[in-house]
């Protein structure tokens, strides 16, 4: 049993194949790079993946249907726990968000001028442009509330405004996701966490990191091409036109699903 790590764990799975030992590769996220080797026939007896979109990608690369199992990622089981749902409801009540307004979370992150591993160029003003569009939406429509959560690496002074609130990074993210109604990201992992928690997600797909995450393509979010489109997408999500996403099998823990796959190879 190993993950999609490209060195020691990859070597262990390859060795297991040569020795005739059954093996499982648990893929943590979308495997956009790892599919180049995990998608090869014979790599691992079973491959456990996040959702149906990832499974389809592996099938398109030639893997057999029975080899690719949608289990979800155990690291995200906490997001669907009863405790997280209850804590989110308590936080929503404590913050006064049960007043009929649509509460939108903007999970910001840094946008560098250059990608750390490729030659792609970014626009460092993107996070502030998205925030400005969301603030304008709230200012023009009293049915919306904005909650701003900056990345720990950002150095931004929060500006309070009517129906614009701040979420410190010390606030439990699982609780917060269950307390809000819509989540907006560029390429933050909060987008995936929000989708797993059952929240509609809007991804602004002009980030330097969009090709690395592809939330819209992988069924996690509704993607918009630019910050200029985010307000209309939020309105539609609030009206129930979001993307439905679930990791693994609905109502089951990813941990339990992977254990079932292990049992099937041992029986």
JSON list of C-alpha atoms in Angstrom, two decimals, residues 138 225 239 254:
[
{"chain": "A", "resi": 138, "resn": "UNK", "atom": "CA", "xyz": [-22.02, 42.87, -1.56]},
{"chain": "A", "resi": 225, "resn": "UNK", "atom": "CA", "xyz": [-12.36, 32.96, -17.08]},
{"chain": "A", "resi": 239, "resn": "UNK", "atom": "CA", "xyz": [-29.59, 30.33, -6.74]},
{"chain": "A", "resi": 254, "resn": "UNK", "atom": "CA", "xyz": [-12.60, 7.25, 2.31]}
]
